[in-house]
Amino acid sequence: MKILLVLCLCICTLPIYQSLADELDEYDDYGLDPKDKEGAVIDPRGHRPVSRGRETYVPSGGAPPPISGRGRYRGRPTAAPTTSKQEQKEEQPDAGGCTHASERMGVLCPNGCELKNTILKQERNVKPAVTELKRGVEELNRDTNSIYKYVNGLSDELRERQRVTDGNGQLVGEYTNDLESQHAFIKEAVNTNFPSNIRILQGIMDTLRSKVQRISQAIVAQRDKCKDRCTVTCPIPVVSGKECEDIYRKGGTESQMYYIRPDSFYKPYRVYCDQTTLDGGWTTIQNRMDGSVDFGRRWDEYRRGFGNIAFDTGKNYCNTPGEYWLGNDRISQITKMGPTEILFEMGDWSGAKTQARYQQFTVQGEASNYMVSIAGYSGTAGDTLLTGASELFGENRTMTIHNGMMFSTYDRDNDKWTPGDPSKQCSREDGGGWWYNRCHSANPNGRYYWGGSYTKYMAKHGTDDGMVWMNWKGSWYSLKSMCMKIRPFFQQ
Ligand SMILES: [Ca+2]
């Protein structure tokens, strides 16, 4: 029965607690964003889980403060003291008679009468002074309080300042310690590390200085050597011919520099004959192996030819070809004499070698801008000249075929890249004179890069201007060596 009663009581008081809880909840949410409140999940278990990280749970701080105010009753009246009331009531103004203030006390003697009068007179005089004094005392009291408070404030402030000063002193002390340790460290570095570093740098400087001196001496020596035009001092064999195959058949089977004379109307000229590769008889029309000769040249230079035909490596004859271009007029003349084959030999910077060979190679005269015709590929380097770059497709690949192209130099644009537009010149961007299309898959006369790999940031115009054979090494590898040699075609 008791349990039932308690349960009933609980159920009855539940709504009251609920409304109280709602009020508290509303209070707790004071200042919260209403949107947050809408989004809050009300937990049905009665407690409100702390959420959102901005609430903290504070347990109850005891009973509320007691009720204050005037209350319903006034204070109880107290009986006035009778004597003072009577005195006040019975006090008579002094009418000049010399009686007591109270008649019941009879008449004063003359002295007493005189005293009373004097006292009353004195009282009248003293009263305002006393009042004034009282006010003065009150003011003084007030002022004293103010001063006391002010002094207290001053003391507090003084204590605070003392505290701050102490703190600052401590901080300054720490800083000073830090500073001292850093000073010691720097001093140590200046006294020991710096001198050794300076010694090391001094050593490097000395080494560099001696290197610079050696280079300067080498430059001076080279300049002396180059004062006079280079002359080939090695002997040239007496055997000569129309070209190197002719010389070979006449007994000149040693690979070296020879005089050839393709046409009796023209003067003989020097050329390097390769009489050993693939049975010999090869007339070298182009050779590169160290970048010593600049191939970025004008039309006239490509027409006449440039570079060093051959030099002597100590065998007393010119056994080694130099870097040169034989000249478009001479190449055209030799290839137009009859069927001519061409051999491209090339090497990379790791020592690997490869070649491309074409059974037919003809270059027209200057009137046709030295137009080239090629056919009959064999070899290992890849047939770039006839079929273009194998890494390209469709029209893009067709643009890299060289067969049928005219010769272009940076000052004579005969390429297939927007003819007539001076800003679209393959030769200007790709580094050398060549049978450019739009533009190339092979660039044997391109810029010479040491080491092979290069990037568009190293290139003058951001293009693949290296000594490139795309179907072997791609666009961004510049070969170490390249040699073009021709021979009258004949059945082996
Ligand atoms: Ca063009």
Short mmCIF file of C-alpha atoms and ligand atoms in Angstrom, two decimals:
data_model
loop_
_atom_site.label_atom_id
_atom_site.label_comp_id
_atom_site.label_asym_id
_atom_site.label_seq_id
_atom_site.Cartn_x
_atom_site.Cartn_y
_atom_site.Cartn_z
CA MET A 1 0.00 0.00 0.00
CA LYS A 2 2.86 2.34 0.93
CA ILE A 3 4.70 1.56 -2.29
CA LEU A 4 1.55 2.32 -4.28
CA LEU A 5 1.24 5.67 -2.52
CA VAL A 6 4.86 6.64 -3.25
CA LEU A 7 4.41 5.66 -6.90
CA CYS A 8 1.27 7.75 -7.14
CA LEU A 9 3.07 10.71 -5.56
CA CYS A 10 5.91 10.35 -8.04
CA ILE A 11 3.54 10.35 -11.00
CA CYS A 12 1.70 13.39 -9.68
CA THR A 13 4.88 15.41 -9.07
CA LEU A 14 6.43 14.43 -12.42
CA PRO A 15 4.77 17.24 -14.46
CA ILE A 16 5.94 19.81 -11.88
CA TYR A 17 9.54 18.63 -12.13
CA GLN A 18 9.20 18.54 -15.87
CA SER A 19 8.08 22.17 -16.08
CA LEU A 20 10.89 23.13 -13.67
CA ALA A 21 13.34 21.25 -15.76
CA ASP A 22 12.04 23.00 -18.86
CA GLU A 23 12.57 26.37 -17.21
CA LEU A 24 16.09 25.39 -16.18
CA ASP A 25 16.72 24.10 -19.63
CA GLU A 26 15.58 27.40 -21.06
CA TYR A 27 17.87 29.20 -18.62
CA ASP A 28 20.84 27.01 -19.47
CA ASP A 29 20.34 27.72 -23.13
CA TYR A 30 20.44 31.47 -22.59
CA GLY A 31 22.61 33.05 -25.15
CA LEU A 32 22.70 29.97 -27.34
CA ASP A 33 21.89 30.15 -30.97
CA PRO A 34 18.20 29.24 -31.40
CA LYS A 35 19.21 27.04 -34.33
CA ASP A 36 21.44 25.05 -31.98
CA LYS A 37 18.56 24.59 -29.62
CA GLU A 38 16.33 23.26 -32.38
CA GLY A 39 18.99 20.83 -33.35
CA ALA A 40 19.60 19.62 -29.80
CA VAL A 41 18.57 16.07 -29.15
CA ILE A 42 16.43 15.69 -26.06
CA ASP A 43 17.42 12.55 -24.35
CA PRO A 44 14.33 10.67 -23.18
CA ARG A 45 16.07 9.31 -20.10
CA GLY A 46 15.63 12.66 -18.24
CA HIS A 47 19.21 13.78 -17.92
CA ARG A 48 20.75 16.05 -20.48
CA PRO A 49 24.04 14.74 -21.69
CA VAL A 50 26.71 17.39 -21.90
CA SER A 51 27.21 18.11 -25.51
CA ARG A 52 28.80 20.43 -28.06
CA GLY A 53 31.81 20.95 -25.82
CA ARG A 54 30.50 24.29 -24.52
CA GLU A 55 28.51 22.98 -21.56
CA THR A 56 29.95 21.79 -18.28
CA TYR A 57 28.07 20.08 -15.53
CA VAL A 58 28.07 22.10 -12.19
CA PRO A 59 26.53 20.39 -9.16
CA SER A 60 23.95 22.41 -6.97
CA GLY A 61 25.54 25.13 -4.71
CA GLY A 62 23.12 24.70 -1.68
CA ALA A 63 19.95 26.62 -0.69
CA PRO A 64 18.93 29.93 -2.30
CA PRO A 65 19.61 33.15 -0.30
CA PRO A 66 16.98 34.09 2.35
CA ILE A 67 14.09 36.37 1.41
CA SER A 68 14.79 40.07 2.16
CA GLY A 69 12.75 43.34 2.04
CA ARG A 70 10.38 45.41 4.32
CA GLY A 71 7.99 42.68 5.41
CA ARG A 72 4.30 42.94 6.21
CA TYR A 73 4.53 44.66 9.68
CA ARG A 74 5.92 48.00 10.88
CA GLY A 75 8.19 48.10 13.92
CA ARG A 76 6.54 48.00 17.43
CA PRO A 77 6.32 51.59 19.12
CA THR A 78 8.27 51.97 22.34
CA ALA A 79 7.22 54.17 25.30
CA ALA A 80 9.02 57.53 25.37
CA PRO A 81 11.01 58.16 28.53
CA THR A 82 8.67 60.10 30.83
CA THR A 83 11.22 62.45 32.37
CA SER A 84 12.51 63.93 29.17
CA LYS A 85 8.97 64.15 27.88
CA GLN A 86 7.89 65.99 31.01
CA GLU A 87 10.90 68.16 30.92
CA GLN A 88 10.34 68.92 27.29
CA LYS A 89 6.70 69.50 27.96
CA GLU A 90 7.25 71.57 31.04
CA GLU A 91 10.19 73.56 29.81
CA GLN A 92 9.34 77.14 29.98
CA PRO A 93 10.98 79.95 28.15
CA ASP A 94 12.96 82.05 30.42
CA ALA A 95 10.69 84.94 31.25
CA GLY A 96 13.19 86.79 33.29
CA GLY A 97 11.89 85.52 36.69
CA CYS A 98 14.45 83.79 38.56
CA THR A 99 12.65 80.54 39.09
CA HIS A 100 13.73 77.03 38.31
CA ALA A 101 12.84 75.73 34.93
CA SER A 102 10.38 73.65 36.86
CA GLU A 103 8.18 75.60 39.18
CA ARG A 104 7.90 72.64 41.46
CA MET A 105 11.50 73.10 42.31
CA GLY A 106 10.83 76.55 43.63
CA VAL A 107 12.69 79.79 43.24
CA LEU A 108 16.40 79.96 42.62
CA CYS A 109 18.67 81.82 44.85
CA PRO A 110 20.21 84.95 43.27
CA ASN A 111 23.49 83.15 42.45
CA GLY A 112 21.74 80.21 40.97
CA CYS A 113 19.55 82.56 39.03
CA GLU A 114 22.56 84.34 37.69
CA LEU A 115 24.23 81.02 36.81
CA LYS A 116 21.22 79.78 34.96
CA ASN A 117 21.01 82.92 32.88
CA THR A 118 24.69 82.75 32.11
CA ILE A 119 24.49 79.08 31.17
CA LEU A 120 21.47 79.65 28.95
CA LYS A 121 23.26 82.54 27.24
CA GLN A 122 26.39 80.46 26.83
CA GLU A 123 24.38 77.57 25.50
CA ARG A 124 22.87 79.79 22.82
CA ASN A 125 26.34 80.89 21.79
CA VAL A 126 27.94 77.45 21.94
CA LYS A 127 25.18 75.48 20.21
CA PRO A 128 25.87 76.58 16.63
CA ALA A 129 29.57 76.10 17.21
CA VAL A 130 28.91 72.59 18.48
CA THR A 131 26.68 71.86 15.47
CA GLU A 132 29.37 73.19 13.18
CA LEU A 133 31.95 71.14 15.02
CA LYS A 134 29.76 68.07 14.71
CA ARG A 135 29.43 68.55 10.98
CA GLY A 136 33.18 69.13 10.78
CA VAL A 137 33.77 65.91 12.68
CA GLU A 138 31.43 64.02 10.34
CA GLU A 139 33.18 65.44 7.30
CA LEU A 140 36.52 64.62 8.81
CA ASN A 141 35.25 61.14 9.46
CA ARG A 142 34.16 60.80 5.87
CA ASP A 143 37.43 62.20 4.60
CA THR A 144 39.34 59.90 6.90
CA ASN A 145 37.44 56.97 5.46
CA SER A 146 38.23 58.10 1.94
CA ILE A 147 41.86 58.61 2.79
CA TYR A 148 41.96 55.26 4.49
CA LYS A 149 40.51 53.62 1.40
CA TYR A 150 42.88 55.55 -0.82
CA VAL A 151 45.82 54.51 1.32
CA ASN A 152 44.62 50.91 1.23
CA GLY A 153 44.35 51.16 -2.56
CA LEU A 154 47.83 52.61 -2.69
CA SER A 155 49.14 49.78 -0.55
CA ASP A 156 47.47 47.20 -2.81
CA GLU A 157 48.88 48.88 -5.86
CA LEU A 158 52.29 49.03 -4.22
CA ARG A 159 52.13 45.31 -3.44
CA GLU A 160 51.03 44.57 -7.01
CA ARG A 161 53.86 46.65 -8.41
CA GLN A 162 56.29 44.96 -6.10
CA ARG A 163 55.02 41.61 -7.37
CA VAL A 164 55.35 42.72 -11.01
CA THR A 165 58.80 44.10 -10.31
CA ASP A 166 59.83 40.82 -8.72
CA GLY A 167 58.46 38.92 -11.72
CA ASN A 168 60.25 41.22 -14.13
CA GLY A 169 63.42 40.84 -12.18
CA GLN A 170 63.15 37.08 -12.45
CA LEU A 171 62.43 37.31 -16.20
CA VAL A 172 65.35 39.66 -16.75
CA GLY A 173 67.50 37.24 -14.82
CA GLU A 174 66.43 34.36 -17.08
CA TYR A 175 67.04 36.46 -20.20
CA THR A 176 70.43 37.43 -18.91
CA ASN A 177 71.30 33.79 -18.31
CA ASP A 178 70.13 32.89 -21.82
CA LEU A 179 72.09 35.75 -23.28
CA GLU A 180 75.18 34.73 -21.40
CA SER A 181 74.97 31.12 -22.60
CA GLN A 182 74.39 32.29 -26.20
CA HIS A 183 77.26 34.67 -25.94
CA ALA A 184 79.44 31.83 -24.74
CA PHE A 185 78.28 29.65 -27.64
CA ILE A 186 78.94 32.37 -30.23
CA LYS A 187 82.28 33.12 -28.70
CA GLU A 188 83.17 29.45 -28.89
CA ALA A 189 82.05 29.33 -32.55
CA VAL A 190 83.98 32.47 -33.43
CA ASN A 191 87.11 31.26 -31.67
CA THR A 192 87.18 27.67 -32.89
CA ASN A 193 84.72 26.82 -35.72
CA PHE A 194 85.05 29.95 -37.81
CA PRO A 195 88.80 29.85 -38.18
CA SER A 196 88.70 26.20 -39.30
CA ASN A 197 85.89 26.94 -41.79
CA ILE A 198 87.80 29.94 -43.05
CA ARG A 199 90.87 27.75 -43.48
CA ILE A 200 88.82 25.24 -45.50
CA LEU A 201 87.37 28.00 -47.67
CA GLN A 202 90.82 29.45 -48.09
CA GLY A 203 91.99 26.07 -49.33
CA ILE A 204 89.13 25.85 -51.82
CA MET A 205 89.85 29.38 -52.96
CA ASP A 206 93.51 28.53 -53.51
CA THR A 207 92.57 25.44 -55.51
CA LEU A 208 90.14 27.43 -57.63
CA ARG A 209 92.68 30.17 -58.15
CA SER A 210 95.27 27.72 -59.41
CA LYS A 211 92.65 26.11 -61.69
CA VAL A 212 91.72 29.52 -63.08
CA GLN A 213 95.40 30.22 -63.65
CA ARG A 214 95.84 26.96 -65.55
CA ILE A 215 92.75 27.67 -67.67
CA SER A 216 94.00 31.19 -68.39
CA GLN A 217 97.35 29.81 -69.49
CA ALA A 218 95.62 27.23 -71.71
CA ILE A 219 93.50 29.97 -73.26
CA VAL A 220 96.56 32.09 -73.95
CA ALA A 221 98.33 29.09 -75.52
CA GLN A 222 95.28 28.31 -77.68
CA ARG A 223 95.00 31.92 -78.75
CA ASP A 224 98.64 31.86 -79.84
CA LYS A 225 98.01 28.68 -81.79
CA CYS A 226 94.94 30.14 -83.46
CA LYS A 227 96.60 33.37 -84.56
CA ASP A 228 97.30 31.81 -87.91
CA ARG A 229 94.78 29.95 -89.99
CA CYS A 230 94.94 26.18 -89.36
CA THR A 231 96.86 24.40 -92.03
CA VAL A 232 96.95 20.68 -92.53
CA THR A 233 100.50 19.68 -92.20
CA CYS A 234 100.03 15.99 -92.79
CA PRO A 235 100.79 14.68 -96.29
CA ILE A 236 97.89 13.93 -98.63
CA PRO A 237 98.22 10.79 -100.78
CA VAL A 238 98.93 11.34 -104.45
CA VAL A 239 96.17 8.94 -105.43
CA SER A 240 92.97 10.81 -106.26
CA GLY A 241 89.65 10.19 -107.97
CA LYS A 242 86.08 11.35 -108.62
CA GLU A 243 85.12 10.24 -105.10
CA CYS A 244 86.30 7.81 -102.43
CA GLU A 245 85.03 4.65 -104.15
CA ASP A 246 87.05 5.65 -107.20
CA ILE A 247 90.10 6.22 -104.98
CA TYR A 248 89.59 2.85 -103.32
CA ARG A 249 89.51 1.14 -106.69
CA LYS A 250 92.71 2.98 -107.59
CA GLY A 251 94.46 1.58 -104.55
CA GLY A 252 93.78 4.18 -101.89
CA THR A 253 92.51 1.73 -99.31
CA GLU A 254 93.69 3.59 -96.23
CA SER A 255 91.04 5.65 -94.40
CA GLN A 256 92.31 9.21 -94.43
CA MET A 257 92.05 12.56 -96.12
CA TYR A 258 92.23 12.59 -99.92
CA TYR A 259 91.75 15.00 -102.76
CA ILE A 260 88.73 14.24 -104.94
CA ARG A 261 87.61 15.83 -108.21
CA PRO A 262 84.13 14.69 -109.25
CA ASP A 263 84.11 16.92 -112.32
CA SER A 264 87.08 18.08 -114.36
CA PHE A 265 85.53 21.57 -114.65
CA TYR A 266 85.99 22.11 -110.93
CA LYS A 267 89.01 22.28 -108.70
CA PRO A 268 89.82 19.21 -106.57
CA TYR A 269 88.98 19.46 -102.90
CA ARG A 270 89.78 17.59 -99.70
CA VAL A 271 87.50 15.02 -98.18
CA TYR A 272 87.77 12.23 -95.63
CA CYS A 273 87.41 8.76 -97.14
CA ASP A 274 86.30 5.84 -95.00
CA GLN A 275 87.92 2.92 -96.76
CA THR A 276 87.32 0.32 -94.06
CA THR A 277 83.61 0.38 -93.07
CA LEU A 278 81.46 -2.05 -95.12
CA ASP A 279 84.20 -2.60 -97.71
CA GLY A 280 85.17 1.09 -97.86
CA GLY A 281 84.73 3.65 -100.62
CA TRP A 282 82.68 6.02 -98.48
CA THR A 283 82.91 9.77 -99.02
CA THR A 284 82.22 11.50 -95.70
CA ILE A 285 79.84 14.41 -96.22
CA GLN A 286 79.14 15.13 -92.56
CA ASN A 287 80.89 14.27 -89.33
CA ARG A 288 80.37 15.20 -85.69
CA MET A 289 81.95 13.77 -82.60
CA ASP A 290 82.85 16.48 -80.07
CA GLY A 291 80.84 19.61 -80.76
CA SER A 292 83.96 21.53 -81.79
CA VAL A 293 82.27 23.02 -84.87
CA ASP A 294 79.12 25.14 -84.79
CA PHE A 295 76.44 23.81 -87.15
CA GLY A 296 74.02 26.72 -86.71
CA ARG A 297 75.08 28.36 -89.95
CA ARG A 298 73.76 30.36 -92.86
CA TRP A 299 72.67 29.16 -96.30
CA ASP A 300 75.91 30.18 -98.00
CA GLU A 301 78.03 28.33 -95.48
CA TYR A 302 75.98 25.16 -95.92
CA ARG A 303 76.28 25.63 -99.68
CA ARG A 304 80.09 25.94 -99.59
CA GLY A 305 80.74 23.64 -96.67
CA PHE A 306 82.48 24.31 -93.36
CA GLY A 307 84.51 22.71 -90.59
CA ASN A 308 87.71 20.67 -90.40
CA ILE A 309 88.07 17.78 -92.87
CA ALA A 310 90.60 15.73 -90.93
CA PHE A 311 93.54 15.88 -88.58
CA ASP A 312 96.61 13.96 -87.61
CA THR A 313 96.60 12.06 -84.35
CA GLY A 314 100.31 11.38 -84.45
CA LYS A 315 100.56 8.97 -87.37
CA ASN A 316 101.96 11.61 -89.74
CA TYR A 317 98.88 11.56 -91.94
CA CYS A 318 95.29 12.81 -91.54
CA ASN A 319 93.77 9.58 -90.36
CA THR A 320 90.92 11.03 -88.30
CA PRO A 321 87.96 13.00 -89.67
CA GLY A 322 87.17 16.34 -88.07
CA GLU A 323 83.75 17.92 -87.68
CA TYR A 324 82.53 19.24 -91.01
CA TRP A 325 79.81 19.63 -93.59
CA LEU A 326 81.11 18.96 -97.09
CA GLY A 327 78.80 21.51 -98.69
CA ASN A 328 75.46 21.24 -100.48
CA ASP A 329 76.88 22.01 -103.93
CA ARG A 330 79.48 19.21 -103.63
CA ILE A 331 76.98 16.72 -102.17
CA SER A 332 74.52 17.52 -104.93
CA GLN A 333 77.20 17.14 -107.58
CA ILE A 334 78.42 13.73 -106.32
CA THR A 335 74.94 12.27 -105.82
CA LYS A 336 73.77 13.41 -109.24
CA MET A 337 76.59 11.52 -110.94
CA GLY A 338 74.71 8.25 -110.50
CA PRO A 339 72.89 6.04 -108.01
CA THR A 340 74.31 6.84 -104.62
CA GLU A 341 73.77 5.16 -101.27
CA ILE A 342 74.12 6.84 -97.90
CA LEU A 343 75.16 5.51 -94.53
CA PHE A 344 74.32 7.20 -91.23
CA GLU A 345 76.54 6.02 -88.37
CA MET A 346 75.75 7.24 -84.90
CA GLY A 347 76.76 6.61 -81.30
CA ASP A 348 75.28 7.48 -77.91
CA TRP A 349 77.08 8.59 -74.75
CA SER A 350 77.31 5.08 -73.33
CA GLY A 351 79.32 3.88 -76.32
CA ALA A 352 76.46 2.14 -78.15
CA LYS A 353 76.52 2.44 -81.93
CA THR A 354 73.88 2.04 -84.58
CA GLN A 355 73.35 2.84 -88.24
CA ALA A 356 70.80 3.60 -90.92
CA ARG A 357 71.50 2.91 -94.57
CA TYR A 358 69.57 4.03 -97.64
CA GLN A 359 70.24 2.54 -101.06
CA GLN A 360 69.33 5.72 -102.85
CA PHE A 361 70.18 9.27 -101.99
CA THR A 362 70.07 12.22 -104.35
CA VAL A 363 70.32 15.93 -103.68
CA GLN A 364 69.14 18.38 -106.35
CA GLY A 365 70.99 21.62 -107.12
CA GLU A 366 70.57 25.00 -105.48
CA ALA A 367 67.86 25.97 -108.01
CA SER A 368 65.71 23.28 -106.36
CA ASN A 369 66.86 24.30 -102.89
CA TYR A 370 68.84 21.05 -102.69
CA MET A 371 65.73 18.91 -102.54
CA VAL A 372 66.50 15.41 -101.22
CA SER A 373 65.23 12.04 -102.44
CA ILE A 374 65.79 8.89 -100.41
CA ALA A 375 64.82 5.21 -100.75
CA GLY A 376 65.71 1.68 -99.68
CA TYR A 377 66.18 1.65 -95.93
CA SER A 378 68.10 -0.98 -94.00
CA GLY A 379 69.78 -0.80 -90.59
CA THR A 380 69.17 -0.71 -86.84
CA ALA A 381 68.64 2.99 -86.06
CA GLY A 382 65.10 3.20 -87.44
CA ASP A 383 63.84 4.52 -90.74
CA THR A 384 63.09 8.07 -89.70
CA LEU A 385 63.83 9.74 -93.04
CA LEU A 386 61.20 7.82 -95.02
CA THR A 387 58.54 7.00 -92.43
CA GLY A 388 58.89 9.71 -89.78
CA ALA A 389 58.96 9.44 -86.00
CA SER A 390 57.54 6.11 -84.88
CA GLU A 391 56.26 7.63 -81.62
CA LEU A 392 53.92 9.91 -83.56
CA PHE A 393 50.77 8.97 -85.48
CA GLY A 394 48.78 10.11 -88.48
CA GLU A 395 49.38 13.61 -89.75
CA ASN A 396 51.78 14.41 -86.92
CA ARG A 397 54.04 11.61 -88.05
CA THR A 398 53.80 12.59 -91.69
CA MET A 399 55.14 16.02 -90.73
CA THR A 400 58.41 14.41 -89.66
CA ILE A 401 59.24 12.60 -92.91
CA HIS A 402 62.34 14.08 -94.58
CA ASN A 403 62.19 12.45 -97.98
CA GLY A 404 61.31 15.03 -100.66
CA MET A 405 62.12 18.07 -98.49
CA MET A 406 64.10 21.11 -99.56
CA PHE A 407 67.07 22.30 -97.55
CA SER A 408 66.50 25.06 -94.95
CA THR A 409 68.83 27.24 -92.92
CA TYR A 410 67.92 29.88 -90.37
CA ASP A 411 68.25 32.52 -93.08
CA ARG A 412 66.47 30.53 -95.81
CA ASP A 413 63.14 28.98 -94.89
CA ASN A 414 62.12 26.21 -97.30
CA ASP A 415 60.34 23.99 -94.79
CA LYS A 416 56.68 22.86 -94.74
CA TRP A 417 55.80 24.76 -91.59
CA THR A 418 53.57 27.60 -92.75
CA PRO A 419 55.63 28.68 -95.77
CA GLY A 420 55.82 32.43 -96.02
CA ASP A 421 55.49 33.03 -92.31
CA PRO A 422 58.91 34.18 -91.06
CA SER A 423 57.99 33.28 -87.49
CA LYS A 424 57.55 29.58 -88.37
CA GLN A 425 61.06 28.39 -89.15
CA CYS A 426 62.19 24.89 -88.24
CA SER A 427 65.84 25.66 -88.83
CA ARG A 428 65.78 28.69 -86.55
CA GLU A 429 64.31 26.64 -83.72
CA ASP A 430 65.99 23.27 -84.26
CA GLY A 431 69.55 24.43 -84.45
CA GLY A 432 71.01 23.57 -87.87
CA GLY A 433 70.62 23.43 -91.64
CA TRP A 434 68.62 20.38 -92.75
CA TRP A 435 65.91 18.97 -94.97
CA TYR A 436 63.22 20.06 -92.52
CA ASN A 437 59.58 19.20 -92.99
CA ARG A 438 57.42 20.44 -90.09
CA CYS A 439 59.92 19.84 -88.59
CA HIS A 440 62.00 16.64 -88.07
CA SER A 441 62.41 13.07 -86.91
CA ALA A 442 66.18 13.24 -87.46
CA ASN A 443 68.30 16.31 -86.79
CA PRO A 444 71.96 15.37 -87.46
CA ASN A 445 72.99 19.02 -87.77
CA GLY A 446 71.29 20.11 -84.55
CA ARG A 447 72.94 21.54 -81.43
CA TYR A 448 75.59 19.47 -79.73
CA TYR A 449 74.70 18.66 -76.10
CA TRP A 450 77.30 17.05 -73.86
CA GLY A 451 76.02 14.00 -71.99
CA GLY A 452 73.04 13.10 -74.13
CA SER A 453 69.85 13.87 -72.24
CA TYR A 454 68.63 17.44 -72.34
CA THR A 455 65.37 19.26 -71.63
CA LYS A 456 63.27 21.90 -73.29
CA TYR A 457 64.50 24.33 -70.61
CA MET A 458 68.06 23.83 -71.86
CA ALA A 459 67.05 24.32 -75.48
CA LYS A 460 67.27 27.82 -76.94
CA HIS A 461 63.67 27.82 -78.14
CA GLY A 462 62.24 25.02 -75.97
CA THR A 463 62.29 22.64 -78.96
CA ASP A 464 64.18 19.37 -79.48
CA ASP A 465 67.11 21.07 -81.17
CA GLY A 466 69.71 18.41 -80.23
CA MET A 467 71.56 16.01 -82.51
CA VAL A 468 68.53 13.76 -82.59
CA TRP A 469 67.56 10.47 -84.25
CA MET A 470 64.10 10.03 -82.83
CA ASN A 471 63.51 6.41 -83.75
CA TRP A 472 66.58 5.41 -81.79
CA LYS A 473 66.76 7.70 -78.73
CA GLY A 474 63.74 9.99 -78.91
CA SER A 475 63.60 13.78 -79.04
CA TRP A 476 65.35 14.60 -75.76
CA TYR A 477 68.55 12.69 -76.28
CA SER A 478 71.35 14.30 -78.24
CA LEU A 479 73.77 11.78 -79.70
CA LYS A 480 77.49 11.80 -79.10
CA SER A 481 78.56 11.08 -82.66
CA MET A 482 77.02 11.27 -86.12
CA CYS A 483 78.58 10.57 -89.49
CA MET A 484 77.02 10.71 -92.97
CA LYS A 485 78.91 9.05 -95.80
CA ILE A 486 77.96 8.35 -99.42
CA ARG A 487 79.12 5.85 -101.98
CA PRO A 488 78.11 5.12 -105.57
CA PHE A 489 75.53 2.36 -105.34
CA PHE A 490 76.62 -0.97 -106.79
CA GLN A 491 75.50 -4.53 -106.36
CA GLN A 492 77.78 -6.29 -103.89
CA CA B 1 58.35 27.81 -92.40
#
